[in-house]
Tab-separated table of C-alpha atoms and ligand atoms in Angstrom:
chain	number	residue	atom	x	y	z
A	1	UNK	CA	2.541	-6.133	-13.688
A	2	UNK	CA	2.330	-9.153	-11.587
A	3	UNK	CA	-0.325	-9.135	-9.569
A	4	UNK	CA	-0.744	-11.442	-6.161
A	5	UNK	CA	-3.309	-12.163	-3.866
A	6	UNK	CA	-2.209	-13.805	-0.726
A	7	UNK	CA	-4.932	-16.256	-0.579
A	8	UNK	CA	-3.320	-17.869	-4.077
A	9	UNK	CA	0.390	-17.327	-2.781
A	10	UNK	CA	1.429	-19.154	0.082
A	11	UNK	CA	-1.410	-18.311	2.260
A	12	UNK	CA	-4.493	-20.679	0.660
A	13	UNK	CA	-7.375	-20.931	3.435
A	14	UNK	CA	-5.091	-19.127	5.793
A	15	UNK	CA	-8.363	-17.719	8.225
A	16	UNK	CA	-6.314	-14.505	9.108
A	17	UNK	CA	-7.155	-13.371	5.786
A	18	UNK	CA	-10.953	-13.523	6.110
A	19	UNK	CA	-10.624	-11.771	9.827
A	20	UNK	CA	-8.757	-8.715	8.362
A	21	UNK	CA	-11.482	-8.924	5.902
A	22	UNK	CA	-13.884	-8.520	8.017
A	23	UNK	CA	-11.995	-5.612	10.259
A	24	UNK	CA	-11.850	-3.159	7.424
A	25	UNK	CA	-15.404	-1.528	7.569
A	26	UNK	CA	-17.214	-0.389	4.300
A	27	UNK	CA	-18.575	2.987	4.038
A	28	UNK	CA	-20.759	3.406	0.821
A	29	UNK	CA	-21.069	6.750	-0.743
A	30	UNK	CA	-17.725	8.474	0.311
A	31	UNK	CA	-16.336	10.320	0.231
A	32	UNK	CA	-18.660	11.125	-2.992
A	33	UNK	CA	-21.774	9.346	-4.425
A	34	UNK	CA	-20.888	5.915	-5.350
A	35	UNK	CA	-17.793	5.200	-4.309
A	36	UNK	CA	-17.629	2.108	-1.515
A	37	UNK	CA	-15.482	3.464	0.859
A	38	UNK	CA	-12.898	0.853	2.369
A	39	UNK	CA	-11.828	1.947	6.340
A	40	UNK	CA	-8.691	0.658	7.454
A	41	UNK	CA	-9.278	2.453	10.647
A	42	UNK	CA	-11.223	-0.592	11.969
A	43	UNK	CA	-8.878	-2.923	11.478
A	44	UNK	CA	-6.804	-0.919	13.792
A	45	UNK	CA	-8.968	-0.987	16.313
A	46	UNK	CA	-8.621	-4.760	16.124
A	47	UNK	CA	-5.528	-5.889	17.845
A	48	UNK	CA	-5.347	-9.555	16.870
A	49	UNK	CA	-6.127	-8.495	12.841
A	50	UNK	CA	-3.809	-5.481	13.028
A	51	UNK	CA	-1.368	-7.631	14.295
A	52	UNK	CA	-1.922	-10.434	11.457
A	53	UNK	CA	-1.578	-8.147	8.408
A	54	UNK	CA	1.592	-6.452	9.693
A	55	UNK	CA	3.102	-10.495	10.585
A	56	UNK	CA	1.803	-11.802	7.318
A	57	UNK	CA	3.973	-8.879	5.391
A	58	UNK	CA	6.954	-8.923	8.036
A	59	UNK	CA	7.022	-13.445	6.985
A	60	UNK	CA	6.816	-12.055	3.727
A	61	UNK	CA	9.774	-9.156	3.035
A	62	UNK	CA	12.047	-10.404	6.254
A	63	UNK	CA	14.520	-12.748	4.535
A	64	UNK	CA	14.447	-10.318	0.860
A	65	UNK	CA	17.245	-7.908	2.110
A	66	UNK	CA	15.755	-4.798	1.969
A	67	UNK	CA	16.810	-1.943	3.475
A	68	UNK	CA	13.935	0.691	2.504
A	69	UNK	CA	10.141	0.661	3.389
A	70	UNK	CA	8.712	3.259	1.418
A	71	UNK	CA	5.319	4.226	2.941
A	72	UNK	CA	2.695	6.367	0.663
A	73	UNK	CA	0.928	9.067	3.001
A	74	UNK	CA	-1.156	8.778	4.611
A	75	UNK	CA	-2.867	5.256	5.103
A	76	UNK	CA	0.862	3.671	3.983
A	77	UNK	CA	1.903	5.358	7.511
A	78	UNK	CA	0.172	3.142	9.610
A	79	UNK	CA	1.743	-0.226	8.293
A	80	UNK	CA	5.126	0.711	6.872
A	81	UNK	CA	6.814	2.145	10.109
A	82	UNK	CA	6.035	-1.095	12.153
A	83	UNK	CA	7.300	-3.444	9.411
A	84	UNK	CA	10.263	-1.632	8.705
A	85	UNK	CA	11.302	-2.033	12.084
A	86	UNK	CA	10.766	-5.428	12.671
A	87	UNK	CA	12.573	-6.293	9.117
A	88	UNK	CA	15.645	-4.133	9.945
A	89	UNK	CA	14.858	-1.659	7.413
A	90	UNK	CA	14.595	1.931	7.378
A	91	UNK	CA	11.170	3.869	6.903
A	92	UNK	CA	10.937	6.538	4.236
A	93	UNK	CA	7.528	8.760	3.656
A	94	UNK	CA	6.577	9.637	0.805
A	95	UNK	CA	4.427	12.474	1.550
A	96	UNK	CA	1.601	15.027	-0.268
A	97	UNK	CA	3.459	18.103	-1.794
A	98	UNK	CA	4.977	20.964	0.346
A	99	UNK	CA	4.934	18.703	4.029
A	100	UNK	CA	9.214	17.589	3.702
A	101	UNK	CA	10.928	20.963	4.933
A	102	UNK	CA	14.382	19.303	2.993
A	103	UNK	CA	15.098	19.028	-0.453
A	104	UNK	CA	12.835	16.980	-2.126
A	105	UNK	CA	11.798	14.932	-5.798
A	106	UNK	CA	8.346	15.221	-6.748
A	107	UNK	CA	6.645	12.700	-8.887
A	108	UNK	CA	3.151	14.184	-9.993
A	109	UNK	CA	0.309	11.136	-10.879
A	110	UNK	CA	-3.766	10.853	-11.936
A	111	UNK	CA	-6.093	10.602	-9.900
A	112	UNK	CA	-10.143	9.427	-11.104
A	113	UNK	CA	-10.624	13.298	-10.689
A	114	UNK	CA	-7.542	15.383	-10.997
A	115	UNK	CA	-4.230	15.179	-10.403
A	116	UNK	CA	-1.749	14.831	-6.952
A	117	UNK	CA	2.150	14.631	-6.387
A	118	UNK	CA	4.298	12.818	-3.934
A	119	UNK	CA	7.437	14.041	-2.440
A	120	UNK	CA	10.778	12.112	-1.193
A	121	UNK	CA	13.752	13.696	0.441
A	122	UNK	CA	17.107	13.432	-1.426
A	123	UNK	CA	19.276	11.532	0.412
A	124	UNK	CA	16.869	9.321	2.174
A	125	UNK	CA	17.398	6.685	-0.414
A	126	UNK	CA	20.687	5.716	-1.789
A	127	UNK	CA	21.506	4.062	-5.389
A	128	UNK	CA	21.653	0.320	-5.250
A	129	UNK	CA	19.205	-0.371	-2.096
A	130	UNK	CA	16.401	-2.425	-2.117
A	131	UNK	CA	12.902	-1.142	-0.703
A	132	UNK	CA	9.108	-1.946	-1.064
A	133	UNK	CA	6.579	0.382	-1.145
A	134	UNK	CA	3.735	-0.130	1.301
A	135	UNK	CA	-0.101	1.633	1.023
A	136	UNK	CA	-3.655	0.558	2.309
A	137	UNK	CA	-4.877	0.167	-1.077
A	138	UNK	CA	-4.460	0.088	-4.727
A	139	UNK	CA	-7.383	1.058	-7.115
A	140	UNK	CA	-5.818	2.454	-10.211
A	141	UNK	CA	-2.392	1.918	-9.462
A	142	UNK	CA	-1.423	5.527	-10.070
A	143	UNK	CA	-0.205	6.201	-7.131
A	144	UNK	CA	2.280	3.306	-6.116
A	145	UNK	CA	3.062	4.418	-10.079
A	146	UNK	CA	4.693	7.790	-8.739
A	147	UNK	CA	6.053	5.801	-5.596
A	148	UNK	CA	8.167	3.526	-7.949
A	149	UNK	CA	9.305	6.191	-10.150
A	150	UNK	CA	10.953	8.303	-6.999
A	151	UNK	CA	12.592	5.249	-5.831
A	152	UNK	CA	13.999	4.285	-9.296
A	153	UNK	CA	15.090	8.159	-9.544
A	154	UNK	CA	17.349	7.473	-7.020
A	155	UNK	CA	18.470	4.527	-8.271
A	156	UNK	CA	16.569	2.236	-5.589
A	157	UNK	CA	15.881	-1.383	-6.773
A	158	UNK	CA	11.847	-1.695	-5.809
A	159	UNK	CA	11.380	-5.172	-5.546
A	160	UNK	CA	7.789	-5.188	-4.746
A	161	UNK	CA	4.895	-3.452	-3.568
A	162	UNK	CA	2.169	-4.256	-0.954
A	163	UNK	CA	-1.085	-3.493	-0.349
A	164	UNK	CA	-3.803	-4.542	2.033
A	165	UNK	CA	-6.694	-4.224	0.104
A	166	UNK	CA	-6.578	-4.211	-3.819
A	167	UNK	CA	-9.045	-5.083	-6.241
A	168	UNK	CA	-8.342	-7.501	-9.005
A	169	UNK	CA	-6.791	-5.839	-12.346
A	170	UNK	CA	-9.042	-5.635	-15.276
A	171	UNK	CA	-6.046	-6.063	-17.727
A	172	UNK	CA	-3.776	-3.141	-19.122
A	173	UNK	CA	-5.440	-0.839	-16.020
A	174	UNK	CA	-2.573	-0.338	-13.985
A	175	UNK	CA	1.167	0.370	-14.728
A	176	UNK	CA	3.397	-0.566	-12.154
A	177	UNK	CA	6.037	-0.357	-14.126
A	178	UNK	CA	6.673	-4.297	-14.426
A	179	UNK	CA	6.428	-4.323	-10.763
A	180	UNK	CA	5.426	-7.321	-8.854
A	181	UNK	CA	2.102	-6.357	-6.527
A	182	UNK	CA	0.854	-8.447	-3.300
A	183	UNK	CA	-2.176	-7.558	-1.785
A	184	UNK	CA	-3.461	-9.206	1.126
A	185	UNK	CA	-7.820	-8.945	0.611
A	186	UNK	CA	-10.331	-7.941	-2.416
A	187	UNK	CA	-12.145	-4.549	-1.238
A	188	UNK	CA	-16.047	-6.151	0.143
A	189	UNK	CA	-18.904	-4.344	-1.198
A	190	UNK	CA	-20.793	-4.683	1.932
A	191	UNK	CA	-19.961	-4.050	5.506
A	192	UNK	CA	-19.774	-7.117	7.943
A	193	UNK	CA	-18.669	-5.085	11.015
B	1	PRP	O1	-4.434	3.297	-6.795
B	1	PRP	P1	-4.905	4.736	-6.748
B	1	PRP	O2	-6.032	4.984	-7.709
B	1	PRP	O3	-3.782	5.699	-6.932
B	1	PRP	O4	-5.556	4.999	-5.315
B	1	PRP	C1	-5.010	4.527	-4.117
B	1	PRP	C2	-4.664	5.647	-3.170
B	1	PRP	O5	-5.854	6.363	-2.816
B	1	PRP	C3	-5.922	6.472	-1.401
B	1	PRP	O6	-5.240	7.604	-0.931
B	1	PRP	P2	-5.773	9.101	-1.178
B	1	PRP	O7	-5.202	9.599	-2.479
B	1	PRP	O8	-7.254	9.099	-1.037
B	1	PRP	O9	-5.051	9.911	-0.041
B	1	PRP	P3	-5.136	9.851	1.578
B	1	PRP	O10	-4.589	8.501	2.021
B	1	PRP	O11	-4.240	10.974	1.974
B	1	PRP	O12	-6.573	10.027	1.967
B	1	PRP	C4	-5.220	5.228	-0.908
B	1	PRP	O13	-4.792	5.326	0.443
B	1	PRP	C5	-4.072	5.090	-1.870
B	1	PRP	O14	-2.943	5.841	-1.474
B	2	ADE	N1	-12.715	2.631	-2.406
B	2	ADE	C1	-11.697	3.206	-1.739
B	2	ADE	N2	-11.638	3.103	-0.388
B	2	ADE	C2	-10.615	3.677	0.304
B	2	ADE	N3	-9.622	4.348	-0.266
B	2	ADE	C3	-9.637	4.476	-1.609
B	2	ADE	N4	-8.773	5.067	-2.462
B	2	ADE	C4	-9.244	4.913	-3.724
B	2	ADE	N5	-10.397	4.206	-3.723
B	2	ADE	C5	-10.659	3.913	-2.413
C-alpha cells in the first residue's frame, strides 16, 4: 500500500492542516478502556476547518475523472456526499448490514474485537468507473479493505482512498489491496480543544 500524508504531498506547512488538527477533539478511554477516541464531530462544528478538509480533498480528486465517491457508514457520510457533489461525481454508501432495502453485495471484514460487514447496492456502481472511497479514519485498514473489494466486485477501478485522520503504518499492518491511501492528519494523543 502506498501510504500519504498530506503534509509530505503537496501540502508541506500548509496551516489548514494543523487547524483541522486541532478541531478533531480526543476522547481517551472510549468507547472502552484505552482506546484514544478521535471526534470528528468537532471539526464539524468548525466551519472554516470543515470547510478546509472537504476543499483540500475536492483540489485533490477534481481533475482524476471519477465518477464514484464511495462513503463507508457512518463517519464516511459526513465528507463523501459534499465532495462528490462538488467533483461531479455520484455518492454511493456503503452501509452496516441489513440498512439497503435493494439488492445488495456484502463484503464481511475484522475488526480488533470481532467481525462487521458492509453492504453496496447492485447497480449503483457500474464496470469500468472510477471512484474513491472516503472514511474519517483508518486504524487497521480492514475496513476500507471490504470497501475496495465491493467496488472491484463490480468491476469499479478504485483509484484511491482518503481519510482524515490515519495513523502511520507499522509495515505489513494494513492491506489495501495495493491501494494508494491519503490521509490528511496523524490521530493526537491529547486533546487541544
Ligand atoms: O481501519 P479500521 O480498523 O477498519 O477502523 C476504521 C473504522 O472504524 C470506525 O468506524 P466504526 O467501525 O467504529 O463504525 P461507526 O463509524 O459506525 O461508528 C471508523 O469510522 C472507520 O470506519
Ligand atoms: N481511535 C479511534 N477513534 C475514532 N474512531 C476509531 N475507529 C477505530 N479506532 C478509532
Amino acid at each position: 500500500m502506498v501510504e500519504m500524508f498530506a503534509a509530505e504531498n503537496g501540502l508541506k506547512g500548509d496551516a489548514r492542516l494543523q487547524a483541522i488538527s486541532n478541531a478533531i477533539r480526543v476522547v481517551p478511554h472510549f468507547p472502552k478502556q484505552g482506546i484514544m477516541f478521535q471526534d470528528i464531530t468537532t471539526l464539524l462544528l468548525d466551519h472554516k476547518a470543515f470547510k478546509n478538509t472537504v476543499d483540500i480533498f475536492v483540489d485533490r480528486y477534481k481533475d482524476m475523472d471519477i465518477s464514484v465517491v464511495a462513503g463507508v457508514e457512518a463517519r464516511g457520510f459526513m465528507f463523501g456526499p459534499t465532495i462528490a457533489l462538488a467533483i461531479g461525481a455520484k455518492f454511493v454508501p456503503l452501509r452496516k448490514p441489513k440498512k439497503l432495502p435493494g439488492e445488495v453485495i456484502a463484503e464481511a471484514y475484522e475488526l480488533e474485537y470481532g467481525s462487521d460487514c458492509l453492504e453496496m447496492h447492485v447497480g449503483a456502481v457500474e464496470a469500468g468507473e472510477r471512484a474513491i472511497v472516503i472514511d474519517d479514519l483508518v486504524a487497521t485498514g480492514g475496513t476500507l479493505s471490504a470497501a475496495i473489494s465491493l467496488l472491484e466486485r463490480v468491476g469499479a477501478e478504485v483509484v484511491e482512498c482518503a481519510c482524515v485522520i490515519g495513523l502511520r503504518e507499522v509495515k505489513g499492518q494494513r492491506r489495501l489491496n495495493g491501494k494508494p491511501l491519503y490521509i490528511l492528519v496523524e490521530p493526537r494523543e491529547i486533546d487541544s480543544c
